[in-house]
mmCIF file of C-alpha atoms and ligand atoms in Angstrom:
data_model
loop_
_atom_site.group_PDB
_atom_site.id
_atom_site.type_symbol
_atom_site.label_atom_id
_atom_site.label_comp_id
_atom_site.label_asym_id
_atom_site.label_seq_id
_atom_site.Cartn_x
_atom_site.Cartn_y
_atom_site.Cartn_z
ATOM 1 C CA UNK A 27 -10.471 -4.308 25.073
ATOM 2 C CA UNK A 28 -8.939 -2.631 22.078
ATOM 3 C CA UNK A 29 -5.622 -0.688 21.901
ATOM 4 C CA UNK A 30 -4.834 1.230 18.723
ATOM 5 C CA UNK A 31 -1.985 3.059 17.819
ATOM 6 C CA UNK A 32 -0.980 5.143 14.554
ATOM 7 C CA UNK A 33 2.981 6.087 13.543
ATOM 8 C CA UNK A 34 4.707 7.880 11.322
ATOM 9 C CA UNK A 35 6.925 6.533 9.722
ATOM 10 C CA UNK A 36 10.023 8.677 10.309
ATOM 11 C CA UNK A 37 9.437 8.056 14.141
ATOM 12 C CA UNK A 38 11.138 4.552 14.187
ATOM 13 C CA UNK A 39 11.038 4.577 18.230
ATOM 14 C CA UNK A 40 7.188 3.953 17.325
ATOM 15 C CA UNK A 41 7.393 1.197 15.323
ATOM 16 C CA UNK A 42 7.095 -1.721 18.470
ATOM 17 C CA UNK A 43 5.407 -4.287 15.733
ATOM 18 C CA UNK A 44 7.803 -6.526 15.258
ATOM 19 C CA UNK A 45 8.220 -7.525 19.181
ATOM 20 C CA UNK A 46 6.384 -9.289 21.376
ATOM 21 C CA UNK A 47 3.455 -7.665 23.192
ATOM 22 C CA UNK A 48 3.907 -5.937 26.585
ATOM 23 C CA UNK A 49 0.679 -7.585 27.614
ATOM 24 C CA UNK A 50 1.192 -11.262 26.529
ATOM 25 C CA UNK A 51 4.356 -10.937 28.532
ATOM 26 C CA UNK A 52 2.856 -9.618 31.466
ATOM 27 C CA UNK A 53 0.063 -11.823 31.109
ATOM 28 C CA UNK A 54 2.684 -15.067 31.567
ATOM 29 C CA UNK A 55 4.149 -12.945 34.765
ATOM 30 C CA UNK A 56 1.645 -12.870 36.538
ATOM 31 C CA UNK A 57 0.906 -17.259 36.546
ATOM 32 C CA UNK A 58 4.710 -18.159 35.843
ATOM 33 C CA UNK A 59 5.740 -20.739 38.499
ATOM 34 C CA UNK A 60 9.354 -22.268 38.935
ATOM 35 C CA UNK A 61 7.400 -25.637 39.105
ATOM 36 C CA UNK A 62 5.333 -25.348 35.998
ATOM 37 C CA UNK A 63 6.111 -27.134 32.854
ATOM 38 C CA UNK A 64 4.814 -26.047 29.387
ATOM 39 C CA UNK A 65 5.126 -26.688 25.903
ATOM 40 C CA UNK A 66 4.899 -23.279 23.323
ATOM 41 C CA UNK A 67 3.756 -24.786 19.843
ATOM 42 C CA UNK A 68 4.340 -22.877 16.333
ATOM 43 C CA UNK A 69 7.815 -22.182 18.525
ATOM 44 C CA UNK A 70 9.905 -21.449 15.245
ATOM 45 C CA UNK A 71 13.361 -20.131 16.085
ATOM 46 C CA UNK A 72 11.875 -19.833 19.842
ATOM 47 C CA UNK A 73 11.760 -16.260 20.327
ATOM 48 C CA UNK A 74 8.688 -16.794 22.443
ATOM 49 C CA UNK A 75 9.838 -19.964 24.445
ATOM 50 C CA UNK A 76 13.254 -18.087 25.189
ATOM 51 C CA UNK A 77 11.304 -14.939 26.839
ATOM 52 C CA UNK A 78 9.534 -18.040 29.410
ATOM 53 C CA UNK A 79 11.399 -20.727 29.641
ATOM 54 C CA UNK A 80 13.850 -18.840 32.519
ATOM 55 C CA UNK A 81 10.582 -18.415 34.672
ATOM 56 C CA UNK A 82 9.564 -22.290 34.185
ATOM 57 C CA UNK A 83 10.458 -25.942 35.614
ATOM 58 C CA UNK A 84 10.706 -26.992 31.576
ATOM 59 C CA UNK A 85 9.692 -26.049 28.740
ATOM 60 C CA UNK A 86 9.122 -28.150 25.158
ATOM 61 C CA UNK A 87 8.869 -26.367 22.135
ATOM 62 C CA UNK A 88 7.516 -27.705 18.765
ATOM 63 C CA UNK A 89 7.429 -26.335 15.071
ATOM 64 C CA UNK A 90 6.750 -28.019 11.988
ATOM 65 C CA UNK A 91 9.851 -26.212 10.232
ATOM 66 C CA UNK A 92 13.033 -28.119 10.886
ATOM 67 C CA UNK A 93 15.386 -25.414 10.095
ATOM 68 C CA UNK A 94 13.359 -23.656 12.784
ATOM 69 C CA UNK A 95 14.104 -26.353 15.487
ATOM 70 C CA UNK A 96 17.191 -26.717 14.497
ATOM 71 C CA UNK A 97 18.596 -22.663 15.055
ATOM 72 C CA UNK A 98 16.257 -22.867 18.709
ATOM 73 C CA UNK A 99 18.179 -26.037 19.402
ATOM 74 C CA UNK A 100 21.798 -24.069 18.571
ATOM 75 C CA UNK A 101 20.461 -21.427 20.585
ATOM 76 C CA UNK A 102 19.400 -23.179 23.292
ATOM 77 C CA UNK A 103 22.968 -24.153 23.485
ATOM 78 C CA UNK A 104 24.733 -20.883 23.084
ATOM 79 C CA UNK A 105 22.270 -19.317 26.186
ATOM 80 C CA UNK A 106 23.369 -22.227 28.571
ATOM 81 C CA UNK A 107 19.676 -22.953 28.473
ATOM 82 C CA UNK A 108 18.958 -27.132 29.631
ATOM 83 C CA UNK A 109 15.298 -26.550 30.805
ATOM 84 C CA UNK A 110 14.272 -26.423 26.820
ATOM 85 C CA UNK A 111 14.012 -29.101 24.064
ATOM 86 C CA UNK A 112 12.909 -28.684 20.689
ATOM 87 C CA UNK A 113 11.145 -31.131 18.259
ATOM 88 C CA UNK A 114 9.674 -30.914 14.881
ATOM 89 C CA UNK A 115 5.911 -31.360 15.007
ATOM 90 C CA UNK A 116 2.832 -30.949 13.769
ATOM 91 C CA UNK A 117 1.036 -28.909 16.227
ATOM 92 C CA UNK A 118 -2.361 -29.156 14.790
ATOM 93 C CA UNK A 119 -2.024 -33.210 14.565
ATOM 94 C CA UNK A 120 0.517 -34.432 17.642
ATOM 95 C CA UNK A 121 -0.893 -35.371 21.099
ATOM 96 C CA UNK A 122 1.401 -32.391 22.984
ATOM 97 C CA UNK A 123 1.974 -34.921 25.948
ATOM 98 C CA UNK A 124 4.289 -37.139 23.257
ATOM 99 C CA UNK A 125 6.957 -34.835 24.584
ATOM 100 C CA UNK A 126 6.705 -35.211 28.336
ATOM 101 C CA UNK A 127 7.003 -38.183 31.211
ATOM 102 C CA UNK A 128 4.061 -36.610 32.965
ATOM 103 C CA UNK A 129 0.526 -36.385 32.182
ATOM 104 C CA UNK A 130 -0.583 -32.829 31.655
ATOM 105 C CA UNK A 131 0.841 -29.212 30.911
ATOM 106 C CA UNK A 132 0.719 -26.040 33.143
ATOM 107 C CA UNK A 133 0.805 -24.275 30.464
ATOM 108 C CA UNK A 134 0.679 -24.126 26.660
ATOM 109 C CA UNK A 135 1.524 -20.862 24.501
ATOM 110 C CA UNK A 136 1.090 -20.085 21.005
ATOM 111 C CA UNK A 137 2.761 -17.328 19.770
ATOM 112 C CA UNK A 138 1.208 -16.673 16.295
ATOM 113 C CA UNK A 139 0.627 -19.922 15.693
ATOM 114 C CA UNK A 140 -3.221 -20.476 16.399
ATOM 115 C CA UNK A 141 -5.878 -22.516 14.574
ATOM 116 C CA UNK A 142 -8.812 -24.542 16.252
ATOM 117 C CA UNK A 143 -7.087 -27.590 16.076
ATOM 118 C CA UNK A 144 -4.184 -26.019 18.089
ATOM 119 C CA UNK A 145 -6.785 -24.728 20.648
ATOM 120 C CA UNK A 146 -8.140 -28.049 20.790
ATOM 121 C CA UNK A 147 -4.786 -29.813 21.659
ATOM 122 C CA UNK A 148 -3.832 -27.604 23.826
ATOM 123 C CA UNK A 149 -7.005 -27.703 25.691
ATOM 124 C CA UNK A 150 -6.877 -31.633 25.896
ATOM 125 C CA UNK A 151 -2.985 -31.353 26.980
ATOM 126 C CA UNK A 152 -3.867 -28.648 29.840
ATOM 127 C CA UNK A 153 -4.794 -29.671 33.304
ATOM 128 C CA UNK A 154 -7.426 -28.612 34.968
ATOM 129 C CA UNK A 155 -6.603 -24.933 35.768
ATOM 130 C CA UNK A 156 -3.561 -24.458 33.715
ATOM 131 C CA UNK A 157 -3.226 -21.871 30.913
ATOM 132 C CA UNK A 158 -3.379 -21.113 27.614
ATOM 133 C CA UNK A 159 -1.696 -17.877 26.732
ATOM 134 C CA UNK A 160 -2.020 -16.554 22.857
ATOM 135 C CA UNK A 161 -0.840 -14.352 20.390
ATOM 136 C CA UNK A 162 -3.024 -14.622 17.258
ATOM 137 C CA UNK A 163 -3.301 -12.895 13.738
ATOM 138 C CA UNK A 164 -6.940 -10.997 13.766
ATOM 139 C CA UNK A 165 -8.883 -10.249 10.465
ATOM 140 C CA UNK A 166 -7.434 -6.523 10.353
ATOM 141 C CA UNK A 167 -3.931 -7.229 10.023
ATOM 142 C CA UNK A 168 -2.781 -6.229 6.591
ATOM 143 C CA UNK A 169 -6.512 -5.337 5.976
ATOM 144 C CA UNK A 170 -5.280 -3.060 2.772
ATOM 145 C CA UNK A 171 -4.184 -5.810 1.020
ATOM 146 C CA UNK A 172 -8.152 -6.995 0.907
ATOM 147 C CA UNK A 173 -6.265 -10.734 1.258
ATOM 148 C CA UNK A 174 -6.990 -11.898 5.107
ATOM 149 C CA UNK A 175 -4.194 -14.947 6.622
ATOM 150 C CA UNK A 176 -5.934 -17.939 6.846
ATOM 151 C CA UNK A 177 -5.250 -17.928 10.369
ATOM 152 C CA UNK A 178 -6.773 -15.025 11.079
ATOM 153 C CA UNK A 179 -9.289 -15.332 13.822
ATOM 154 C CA UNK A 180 -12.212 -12.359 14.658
ATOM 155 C CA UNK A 181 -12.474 -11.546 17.975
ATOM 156 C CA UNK A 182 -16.283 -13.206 18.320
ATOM 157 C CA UNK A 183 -15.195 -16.413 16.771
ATOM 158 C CA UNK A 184 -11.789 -17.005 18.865
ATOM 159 C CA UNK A 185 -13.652 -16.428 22.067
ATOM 160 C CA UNK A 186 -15.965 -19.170 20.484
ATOM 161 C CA UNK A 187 -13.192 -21.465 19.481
ATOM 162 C CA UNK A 188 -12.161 -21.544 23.183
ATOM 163 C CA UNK A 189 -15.268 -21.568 24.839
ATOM 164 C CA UNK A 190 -16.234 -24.907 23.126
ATOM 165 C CA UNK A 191 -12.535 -26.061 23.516
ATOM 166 C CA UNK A 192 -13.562 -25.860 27.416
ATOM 167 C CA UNK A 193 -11.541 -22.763 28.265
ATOM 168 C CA UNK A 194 -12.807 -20.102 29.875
ATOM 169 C CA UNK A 195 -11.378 -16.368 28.736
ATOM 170 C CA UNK A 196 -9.853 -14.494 31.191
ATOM 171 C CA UNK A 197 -8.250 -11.422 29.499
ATOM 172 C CA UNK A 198 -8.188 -11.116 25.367
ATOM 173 C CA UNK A 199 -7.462 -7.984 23.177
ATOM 174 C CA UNK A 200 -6.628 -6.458 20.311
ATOM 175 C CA UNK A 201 -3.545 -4.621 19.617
ATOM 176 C CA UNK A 202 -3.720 -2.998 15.981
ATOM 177 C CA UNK A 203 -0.512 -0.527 14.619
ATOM 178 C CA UNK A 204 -0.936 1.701 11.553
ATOM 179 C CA UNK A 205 2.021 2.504 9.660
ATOM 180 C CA UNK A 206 1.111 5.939 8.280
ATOM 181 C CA UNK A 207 3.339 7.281 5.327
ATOM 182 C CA UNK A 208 3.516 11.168 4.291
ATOM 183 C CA UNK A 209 1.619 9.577 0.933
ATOM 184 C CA UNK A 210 0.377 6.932 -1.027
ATOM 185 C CA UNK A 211 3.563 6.584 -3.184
ATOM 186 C CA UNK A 212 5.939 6.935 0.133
ATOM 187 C CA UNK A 213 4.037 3.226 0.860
ATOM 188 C CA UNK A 214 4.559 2.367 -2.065
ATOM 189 C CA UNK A 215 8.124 3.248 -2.228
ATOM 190 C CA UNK A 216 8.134 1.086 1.355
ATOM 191 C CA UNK A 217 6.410 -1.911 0.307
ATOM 192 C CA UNK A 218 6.346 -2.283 -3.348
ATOM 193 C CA UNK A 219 9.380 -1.088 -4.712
ATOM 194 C CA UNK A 220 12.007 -4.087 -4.260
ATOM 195 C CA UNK A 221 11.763 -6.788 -2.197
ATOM 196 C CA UNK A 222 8.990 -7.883 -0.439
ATOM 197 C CA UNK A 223 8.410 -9.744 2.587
ATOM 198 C CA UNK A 224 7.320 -13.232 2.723
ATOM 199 C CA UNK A 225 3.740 -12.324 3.378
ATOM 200 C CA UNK A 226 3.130 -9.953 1.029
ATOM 201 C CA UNK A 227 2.405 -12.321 -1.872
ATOM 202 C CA UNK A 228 0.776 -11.995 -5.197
ATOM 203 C CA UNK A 229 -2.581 -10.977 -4.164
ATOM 204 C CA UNK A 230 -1.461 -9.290 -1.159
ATOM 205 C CA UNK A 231 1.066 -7.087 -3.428
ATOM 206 C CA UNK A 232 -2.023 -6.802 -6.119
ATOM 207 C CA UNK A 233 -4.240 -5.384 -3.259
ATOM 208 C CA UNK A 234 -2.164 -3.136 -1.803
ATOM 209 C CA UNK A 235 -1.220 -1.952 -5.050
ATOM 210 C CA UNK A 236 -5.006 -0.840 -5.820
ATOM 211 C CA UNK A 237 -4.783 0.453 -2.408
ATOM 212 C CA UNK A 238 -1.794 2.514 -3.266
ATOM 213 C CA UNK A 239 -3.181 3.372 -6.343
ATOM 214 C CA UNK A 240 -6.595 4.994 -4.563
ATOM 215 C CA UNK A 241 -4.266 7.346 -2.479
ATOM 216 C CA UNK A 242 -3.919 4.869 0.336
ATOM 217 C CA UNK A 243 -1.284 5.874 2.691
ATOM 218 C CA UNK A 244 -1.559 3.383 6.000
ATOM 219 C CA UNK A 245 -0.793 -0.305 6.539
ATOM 220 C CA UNK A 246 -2.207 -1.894 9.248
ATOM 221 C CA UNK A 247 1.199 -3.867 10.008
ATOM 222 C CA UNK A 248 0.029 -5.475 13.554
ATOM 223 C CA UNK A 249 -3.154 -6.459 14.442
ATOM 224 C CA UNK A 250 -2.991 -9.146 16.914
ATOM 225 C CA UNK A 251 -5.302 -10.649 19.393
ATOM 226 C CA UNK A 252 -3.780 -10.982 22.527
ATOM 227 C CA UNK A 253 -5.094 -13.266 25.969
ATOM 228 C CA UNK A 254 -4.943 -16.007 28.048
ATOM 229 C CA UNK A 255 -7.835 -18.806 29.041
ATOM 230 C CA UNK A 256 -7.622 -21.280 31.682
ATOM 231 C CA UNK A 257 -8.960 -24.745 31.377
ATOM 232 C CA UNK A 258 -12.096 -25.498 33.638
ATOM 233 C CA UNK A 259 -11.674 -27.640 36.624
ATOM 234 C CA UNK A 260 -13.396 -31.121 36.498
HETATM 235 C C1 SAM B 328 4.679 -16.345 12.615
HETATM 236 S S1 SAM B 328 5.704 -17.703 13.022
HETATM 237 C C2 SAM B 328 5.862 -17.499 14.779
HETATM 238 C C3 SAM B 328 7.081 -18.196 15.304
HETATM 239 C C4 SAM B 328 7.356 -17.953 16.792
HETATM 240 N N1 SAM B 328 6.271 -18.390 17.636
HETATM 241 C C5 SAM B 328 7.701 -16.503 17.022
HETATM 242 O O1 SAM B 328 6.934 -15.819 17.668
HETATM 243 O O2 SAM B 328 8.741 -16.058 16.532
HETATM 244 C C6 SAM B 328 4.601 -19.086 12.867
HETATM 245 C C7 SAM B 328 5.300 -20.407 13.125
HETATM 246 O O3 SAM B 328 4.287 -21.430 13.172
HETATM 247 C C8 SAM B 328 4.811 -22.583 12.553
HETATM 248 N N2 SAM B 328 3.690 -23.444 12.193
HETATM 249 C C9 SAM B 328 2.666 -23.195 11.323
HETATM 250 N N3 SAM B 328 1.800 -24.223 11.304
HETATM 251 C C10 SAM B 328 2.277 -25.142 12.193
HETATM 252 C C11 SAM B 328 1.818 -26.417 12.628
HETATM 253 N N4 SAM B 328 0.711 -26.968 12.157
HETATM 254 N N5 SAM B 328 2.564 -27.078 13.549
HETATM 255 C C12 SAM B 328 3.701 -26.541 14.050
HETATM 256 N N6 SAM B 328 4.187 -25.345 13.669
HETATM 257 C C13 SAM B 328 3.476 -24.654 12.761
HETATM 258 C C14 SAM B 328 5.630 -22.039 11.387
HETATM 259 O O4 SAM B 328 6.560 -22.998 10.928
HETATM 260 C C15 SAM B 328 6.272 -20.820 12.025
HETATM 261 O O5 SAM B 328 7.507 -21.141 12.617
#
């Protein structure tokens, strides 16, 4: 399933890329339990965890970024939140149940945070019939630049990462938005003239540069895919 949209610029309503997907959040609400416990790795500041944790027994959130943990700990405090606790991790390397008295998860999320090692983790931390719920980078987002993220996943080879991870798809998509400017050198004006955001690096900034420069007057600022597996039964 694919769901594309295209805004103007000028119609800021439009621009829903920086939030988290109607459909990942829907997808939790329909298998969030009171008794489940989870764990939400690549957590940073825990904009994701926050959104679940209200709906769940517990919920343990890890990110390799201290500073990260640290401002989801504070805020954790400030929301009267105590069904949340934060560590610094390395989500790719730690065994997930570290965190936990029990044995297995209900649940583990990965809001774009996503790399086979973290499918493979989370797999191994999941019992049989829990969920993995996802929000991943795919190969189109900032596809102007010509410079993909290195964890960017295709569509074909995430649904192959979790098949041989042992979890069987049961909803993924792809949710793209085009920024569309009046020209190439409104864009540019945008994205080129001042500061840049973190992700638009050297080469990025080089490629959408030659972009610019060919008349190029979209940026594909959101192209995520979006689903949920569940782990096999035994
Ligand atoms: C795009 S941010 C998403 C943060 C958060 N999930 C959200 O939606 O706001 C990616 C996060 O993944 C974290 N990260 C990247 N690699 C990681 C790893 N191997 N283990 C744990 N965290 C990692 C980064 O520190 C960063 O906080």
């Amino acid at each position: 399933m694919s769901n594309t949209v295209v805004y103007h610029q000028t119609n800021a309503a439009e621009d829903t890329h920086h939030e988290v997907s109607p459909t990942l959040l829907a997808l939790f609400r329909s298998i969030a339990s009171p008794g489940h416990y989870a764990i939400d790795v690549g957590c940073g500041q825990g904009r994701f965890t926050f959104e679940i944790a209200p709906k769940l027994a517990y919920t343990i959130g890890i990110d390799l970024d201290m500073e990260g943990i640290e401002a989801a700990q504070t805020l954790a405090q400030e929301k009267g939140i105590d069904t949340v606790s934060f560590f610094v991790a390395d989500a790719e390397q730690v065994d997930y149940t570290e965190f936990i008295t029990f044995e297995t998860y209900d649940l583990v999320t990965a809001h774009l945070c996503l790399s086979k090692a973290i499918i493979g983790r989370a797999a191994s931390a999941l019992r049989p019939g829990g969920r993995f719920l996802f929000a991943a980078l795919e190969a189109g987002q900032w596809g102007e630049t010509g410079v993909q993220s290195s964890f960017a996943f295709s569509e074909e080879g995430l649904r192959k990462a979790l098949a041989s991870a042992g979890l069987r798809v049961e909803y993924l998509g792809v949710e793209t938005e085009i920024l569309e400017y009046e020209t190439a050198s409104s864009l540019e004006s945008a994205w080129l003239n001042g500061v840049s955001p973190k992700w638009l690096n050297g080469s990025r900034r080089a490629g959408l540069a030659e972009h610019v420069k060919a008349g190029g007057n979209t940026l594909t600022v959101r192209s995520h895919l979006i689903g949920r597996a569940v782990k096999a039964a035994r």
